[in-house]
Tab-separated table of C-alpha atoms in Angstrom:
chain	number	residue	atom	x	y	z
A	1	UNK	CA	1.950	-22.820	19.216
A	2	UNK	CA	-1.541	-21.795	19.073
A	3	UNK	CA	-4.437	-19.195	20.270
A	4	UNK	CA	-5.271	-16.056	18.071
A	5	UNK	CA	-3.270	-12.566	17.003
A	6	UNK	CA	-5.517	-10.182	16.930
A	7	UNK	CA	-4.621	-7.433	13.948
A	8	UNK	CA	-5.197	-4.046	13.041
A	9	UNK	CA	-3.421	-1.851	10.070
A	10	UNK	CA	-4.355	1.907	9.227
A	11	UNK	CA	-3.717	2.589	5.993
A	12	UNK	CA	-3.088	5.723	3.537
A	13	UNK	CA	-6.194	4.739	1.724
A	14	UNK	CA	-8.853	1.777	1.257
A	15	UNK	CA	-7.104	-0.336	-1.448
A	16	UNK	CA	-4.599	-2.835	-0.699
A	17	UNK	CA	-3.222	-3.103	-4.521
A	18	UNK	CA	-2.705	1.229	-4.654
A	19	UNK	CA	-2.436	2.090	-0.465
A	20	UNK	CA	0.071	1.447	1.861
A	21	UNK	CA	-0.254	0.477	5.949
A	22	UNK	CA	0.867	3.525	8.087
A	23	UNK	CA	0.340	1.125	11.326
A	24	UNK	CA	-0.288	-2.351	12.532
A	25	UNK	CA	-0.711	-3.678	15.580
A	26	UNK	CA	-0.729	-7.008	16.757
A	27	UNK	CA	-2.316	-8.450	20.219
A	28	UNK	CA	-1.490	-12.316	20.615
A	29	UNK	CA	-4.190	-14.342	22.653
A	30	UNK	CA	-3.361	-18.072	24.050
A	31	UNK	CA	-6.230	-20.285	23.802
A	32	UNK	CA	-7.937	-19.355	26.532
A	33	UNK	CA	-8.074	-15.580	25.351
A	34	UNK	CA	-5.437	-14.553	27.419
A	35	UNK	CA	-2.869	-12.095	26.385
A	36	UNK	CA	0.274	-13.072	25.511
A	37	UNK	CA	2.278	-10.180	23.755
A	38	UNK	CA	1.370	-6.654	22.017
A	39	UNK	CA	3.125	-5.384	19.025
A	40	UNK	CA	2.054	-1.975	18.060
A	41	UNK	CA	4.038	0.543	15.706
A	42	UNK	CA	4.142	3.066	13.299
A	43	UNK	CA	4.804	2.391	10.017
A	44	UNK	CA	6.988	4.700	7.292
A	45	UNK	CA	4.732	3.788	4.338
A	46	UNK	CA	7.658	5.840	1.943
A	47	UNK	CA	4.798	8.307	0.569
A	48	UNK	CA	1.920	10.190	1.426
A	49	UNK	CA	0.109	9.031	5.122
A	50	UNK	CA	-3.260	9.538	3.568
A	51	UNK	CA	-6.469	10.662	5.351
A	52	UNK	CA	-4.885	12.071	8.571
A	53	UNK	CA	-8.511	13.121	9.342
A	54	UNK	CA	-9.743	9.231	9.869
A	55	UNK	CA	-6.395	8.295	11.479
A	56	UNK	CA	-5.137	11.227	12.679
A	57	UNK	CA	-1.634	10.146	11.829
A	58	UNK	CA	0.448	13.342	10.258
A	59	UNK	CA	3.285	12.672	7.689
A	60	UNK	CA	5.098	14.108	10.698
A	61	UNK	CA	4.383	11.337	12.888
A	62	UNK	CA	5.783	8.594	10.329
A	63	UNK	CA	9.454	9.914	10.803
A	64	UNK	CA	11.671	7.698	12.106
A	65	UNK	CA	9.143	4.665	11.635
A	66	UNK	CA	10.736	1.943	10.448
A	67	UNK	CA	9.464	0.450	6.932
A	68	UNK	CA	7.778	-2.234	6.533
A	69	UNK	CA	10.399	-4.731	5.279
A	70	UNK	CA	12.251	-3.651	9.093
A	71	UNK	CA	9.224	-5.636	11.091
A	72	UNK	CA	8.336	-8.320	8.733
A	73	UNK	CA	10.234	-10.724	9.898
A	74	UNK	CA	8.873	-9.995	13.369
A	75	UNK	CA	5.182	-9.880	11.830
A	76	UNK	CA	5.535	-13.370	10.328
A	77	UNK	CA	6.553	-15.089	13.984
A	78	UNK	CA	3.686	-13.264	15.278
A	79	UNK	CA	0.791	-14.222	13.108
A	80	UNK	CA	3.059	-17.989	12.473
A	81	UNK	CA	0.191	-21.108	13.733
A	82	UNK	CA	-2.491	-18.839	14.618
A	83	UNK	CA	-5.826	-17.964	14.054
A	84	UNK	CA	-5.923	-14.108	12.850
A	85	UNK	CA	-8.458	-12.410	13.775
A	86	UNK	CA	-9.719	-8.736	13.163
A	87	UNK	CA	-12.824	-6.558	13.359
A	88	UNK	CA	-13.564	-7.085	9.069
A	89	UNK	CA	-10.261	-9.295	9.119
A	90	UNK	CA	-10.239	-9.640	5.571
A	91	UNK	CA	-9.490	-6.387	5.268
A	92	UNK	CA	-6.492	-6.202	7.863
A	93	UNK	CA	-5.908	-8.672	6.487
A	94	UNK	CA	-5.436	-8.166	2.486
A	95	UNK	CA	-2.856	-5.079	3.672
A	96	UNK	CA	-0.398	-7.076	5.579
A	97	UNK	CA	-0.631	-9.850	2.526
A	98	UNK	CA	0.062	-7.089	0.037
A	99	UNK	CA	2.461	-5.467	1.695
A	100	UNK	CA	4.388	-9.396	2.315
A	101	UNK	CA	3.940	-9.660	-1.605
A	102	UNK	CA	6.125	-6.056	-2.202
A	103	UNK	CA	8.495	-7.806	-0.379
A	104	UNK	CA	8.736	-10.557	-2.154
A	105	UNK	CA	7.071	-12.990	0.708
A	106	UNK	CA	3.892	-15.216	0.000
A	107	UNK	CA	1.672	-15.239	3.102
A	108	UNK	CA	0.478	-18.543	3.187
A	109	UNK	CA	-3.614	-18.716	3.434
A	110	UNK	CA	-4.115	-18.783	7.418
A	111	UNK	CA	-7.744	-19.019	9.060
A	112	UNK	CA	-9.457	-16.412	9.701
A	113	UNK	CA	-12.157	-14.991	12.709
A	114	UNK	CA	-14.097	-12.203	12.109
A	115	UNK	CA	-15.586	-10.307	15.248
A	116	UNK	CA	-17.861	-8.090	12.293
A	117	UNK	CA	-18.986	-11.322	10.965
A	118	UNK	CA	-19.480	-12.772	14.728
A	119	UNK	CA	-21.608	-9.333	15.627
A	120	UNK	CA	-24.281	-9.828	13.491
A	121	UNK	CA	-25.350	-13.188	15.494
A	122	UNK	CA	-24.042	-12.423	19.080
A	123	UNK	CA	-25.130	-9.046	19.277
A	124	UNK	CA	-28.590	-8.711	18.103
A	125	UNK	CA	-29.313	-5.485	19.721
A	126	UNK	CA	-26.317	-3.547	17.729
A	127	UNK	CA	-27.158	-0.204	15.885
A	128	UNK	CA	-24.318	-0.942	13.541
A	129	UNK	CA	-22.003	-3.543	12.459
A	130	UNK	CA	-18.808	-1.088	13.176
A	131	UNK	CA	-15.902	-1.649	15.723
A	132	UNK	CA	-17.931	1.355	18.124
A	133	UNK	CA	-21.159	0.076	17.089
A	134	UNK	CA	-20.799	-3.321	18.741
A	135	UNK	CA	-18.044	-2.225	21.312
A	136	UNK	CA	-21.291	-0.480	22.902
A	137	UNK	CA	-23.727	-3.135	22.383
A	138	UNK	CA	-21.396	-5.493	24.207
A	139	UNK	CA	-21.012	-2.830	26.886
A	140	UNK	CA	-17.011	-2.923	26.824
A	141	UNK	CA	-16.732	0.851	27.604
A	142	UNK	CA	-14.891	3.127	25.571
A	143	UNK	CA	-11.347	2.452	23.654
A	144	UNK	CA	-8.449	4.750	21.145
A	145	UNK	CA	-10.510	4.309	17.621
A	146	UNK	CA	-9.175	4.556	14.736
A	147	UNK	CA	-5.343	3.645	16.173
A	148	UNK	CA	-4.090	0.232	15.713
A	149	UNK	CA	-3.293	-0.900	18.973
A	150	UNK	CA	-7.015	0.725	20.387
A	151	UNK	CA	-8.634	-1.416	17.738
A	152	UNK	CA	-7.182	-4.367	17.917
A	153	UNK	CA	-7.604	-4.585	21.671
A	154	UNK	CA	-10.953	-3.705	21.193
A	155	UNK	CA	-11.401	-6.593	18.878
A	156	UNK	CA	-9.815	-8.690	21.371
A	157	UNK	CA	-12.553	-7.898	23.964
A	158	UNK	CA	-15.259	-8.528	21.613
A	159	UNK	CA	-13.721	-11.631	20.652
A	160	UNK	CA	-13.981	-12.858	24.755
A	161	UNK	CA	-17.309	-11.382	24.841
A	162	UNK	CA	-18.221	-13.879	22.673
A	163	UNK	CA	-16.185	-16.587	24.154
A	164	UNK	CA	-18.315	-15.853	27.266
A	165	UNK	CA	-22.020	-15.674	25.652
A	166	UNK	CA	-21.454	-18.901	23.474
A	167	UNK	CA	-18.212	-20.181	22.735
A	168	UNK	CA	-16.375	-19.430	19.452
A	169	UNK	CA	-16.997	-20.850	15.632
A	170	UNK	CA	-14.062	-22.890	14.011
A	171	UNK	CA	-12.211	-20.021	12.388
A	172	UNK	CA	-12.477	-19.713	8.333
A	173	UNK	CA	-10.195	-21.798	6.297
A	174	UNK	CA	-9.025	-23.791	9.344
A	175	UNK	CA	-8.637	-26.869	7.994
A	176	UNK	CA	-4.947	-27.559	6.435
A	177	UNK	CA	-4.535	-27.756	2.502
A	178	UNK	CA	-4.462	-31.913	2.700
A	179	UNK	CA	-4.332	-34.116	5.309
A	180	UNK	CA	-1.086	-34.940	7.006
A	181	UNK	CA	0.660	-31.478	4.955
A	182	UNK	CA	1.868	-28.870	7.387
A	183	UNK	CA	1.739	-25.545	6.047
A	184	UNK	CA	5.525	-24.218	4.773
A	185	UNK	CA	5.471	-21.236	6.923
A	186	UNK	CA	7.705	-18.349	5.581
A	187	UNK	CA	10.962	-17.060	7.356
A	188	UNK	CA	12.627	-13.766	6.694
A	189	UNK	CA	16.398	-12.834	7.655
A	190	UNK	CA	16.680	-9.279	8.895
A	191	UNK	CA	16.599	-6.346	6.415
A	192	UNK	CA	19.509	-4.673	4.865
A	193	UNK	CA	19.118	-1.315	5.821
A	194	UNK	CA	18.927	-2.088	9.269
A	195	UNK	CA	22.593	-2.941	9.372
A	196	UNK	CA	24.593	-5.631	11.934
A	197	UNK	CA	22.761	-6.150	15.357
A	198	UNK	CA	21.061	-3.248	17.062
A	199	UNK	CA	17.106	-2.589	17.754
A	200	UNK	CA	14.409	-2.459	15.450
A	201	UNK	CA	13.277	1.022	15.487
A	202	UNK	CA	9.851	0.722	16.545
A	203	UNK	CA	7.565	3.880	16.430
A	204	UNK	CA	4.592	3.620	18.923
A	205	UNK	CA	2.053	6.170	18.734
A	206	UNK	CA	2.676	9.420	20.573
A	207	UNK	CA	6.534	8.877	21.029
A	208	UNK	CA	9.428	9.865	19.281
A	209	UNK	CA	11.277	7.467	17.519
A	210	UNK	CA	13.442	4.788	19.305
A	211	UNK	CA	14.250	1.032	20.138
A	212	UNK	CA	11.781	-1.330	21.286
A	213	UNK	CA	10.388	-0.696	25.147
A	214	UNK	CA	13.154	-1.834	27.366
A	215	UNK	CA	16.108	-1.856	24.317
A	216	UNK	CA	15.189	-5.258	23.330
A	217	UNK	CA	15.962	-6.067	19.556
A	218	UNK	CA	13.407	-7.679	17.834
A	219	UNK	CA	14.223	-11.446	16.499
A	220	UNK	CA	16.605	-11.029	13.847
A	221	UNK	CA	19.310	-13.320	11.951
A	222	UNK	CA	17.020	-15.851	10.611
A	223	UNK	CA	17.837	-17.821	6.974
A	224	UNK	CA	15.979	-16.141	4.484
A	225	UNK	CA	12.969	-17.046	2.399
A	226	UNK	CA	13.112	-13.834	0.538
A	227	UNK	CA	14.610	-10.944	-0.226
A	228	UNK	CA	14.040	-7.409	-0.593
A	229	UNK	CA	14.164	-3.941	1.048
């Protein structure tokens, strides 16, 4: 395994300690920046949604979401042996630690690629450091802000952009914790309230709530690492 997943989370608010993700989206690149897989849903974040205004996402809209404990296990295969990356990853990616830790699961420290970070070198000629800011300046054309999938896609260009004007850094943090030591990746068995069998109930923006595209279940079944609902 190897390449990048690309993330994006809206959130009800800006702190990862007191807010809650209300989406996430995942977009899995091989090594040669191809895609692989998208993962995009809603998220039930079991309390207020937040600022609707920034991500126009209604308390309406999170009904029938699954919580988060229902896609973590499928989040941790995702994100297992690859380089995260995220438009101001550390944000995106302080949320989906959080939320892993309210489940009882420690993320293991993964490297990280920041296309923010990246911007400020590859495109000189920005007016602004933000996703739409350098999304122009690398003339990419126009993409869904402020949703999860839209952003991380968005991210994913930008991230080829620069593949194509320069090659890419070595990601933060890549380097394992000591020589020769793997890192223990987590594994998560499928939650409780999700019953025997059956589909994840994934909520993609602008649907109604139902299985995954096509009726297939998300992995489930595996030994688990942690507990919790």
């Amino acid at each position: 395994m190897g390449g990048y997943a690309v993330v994006d989370v809206e959130a009800t608010g800006r702190s990862p300690w007191r807010h809650r993700v209300v989406e996430v989206a995942v977009v899995l690149l091989d090594d040669g920046l191809r895609t692989e897989e998208t993962f995009a849903t809603l998220v039930d974040p079991v309390g207020p949604v937040g600022p609707t205004h920034v991500h126009r996402i209604s308390q309406d809209d999170v009904v029938g979401a699954p919580r988060f404990r229902e896609v973590a296990p499928h989040l941790l295969d995702l994100l297992a042996g690859r380089v995260v990356v995220g438009h101001h990853v550390s944000c995106d990616h302080a949320f989906l630690e959080r939320e892993f830790a309210r489940i009882g699961v420690p993320l293991p420290a993964v490297p990280l690629l920041c296309t923010m970070r990246l911007a400020r070198t590859r495109l000189p000629a920005a007016t602004g450091w933000g996703l739409t800011a350098c999304v122009d300046a690398a003339g990419l054309g126009r993409y869904a802000a402020h949703t999860a999938l839209g952003d991380a896609r968005a991210a994913a260009d930008l991230l080829r952009h620069y593949g194509r004007s320069g090659g890419l850094p070595p990601a933060d943090h890549s380097a394992p914790p000591s020589a020769g030591t793997p890192v223990a990746w987590p594994r998560l068995a499928r939650a409780r309230s999700l019953g025997e069998g059956g589909a994840v109930p994934l909520l993609p923006r602008g649907t109604v709530p139902g299985p995954r595209p096509g009726g297939a279940p998300l992995p489930g079944g595996l030994p688990a690492a942690a507990g919790g609902e």
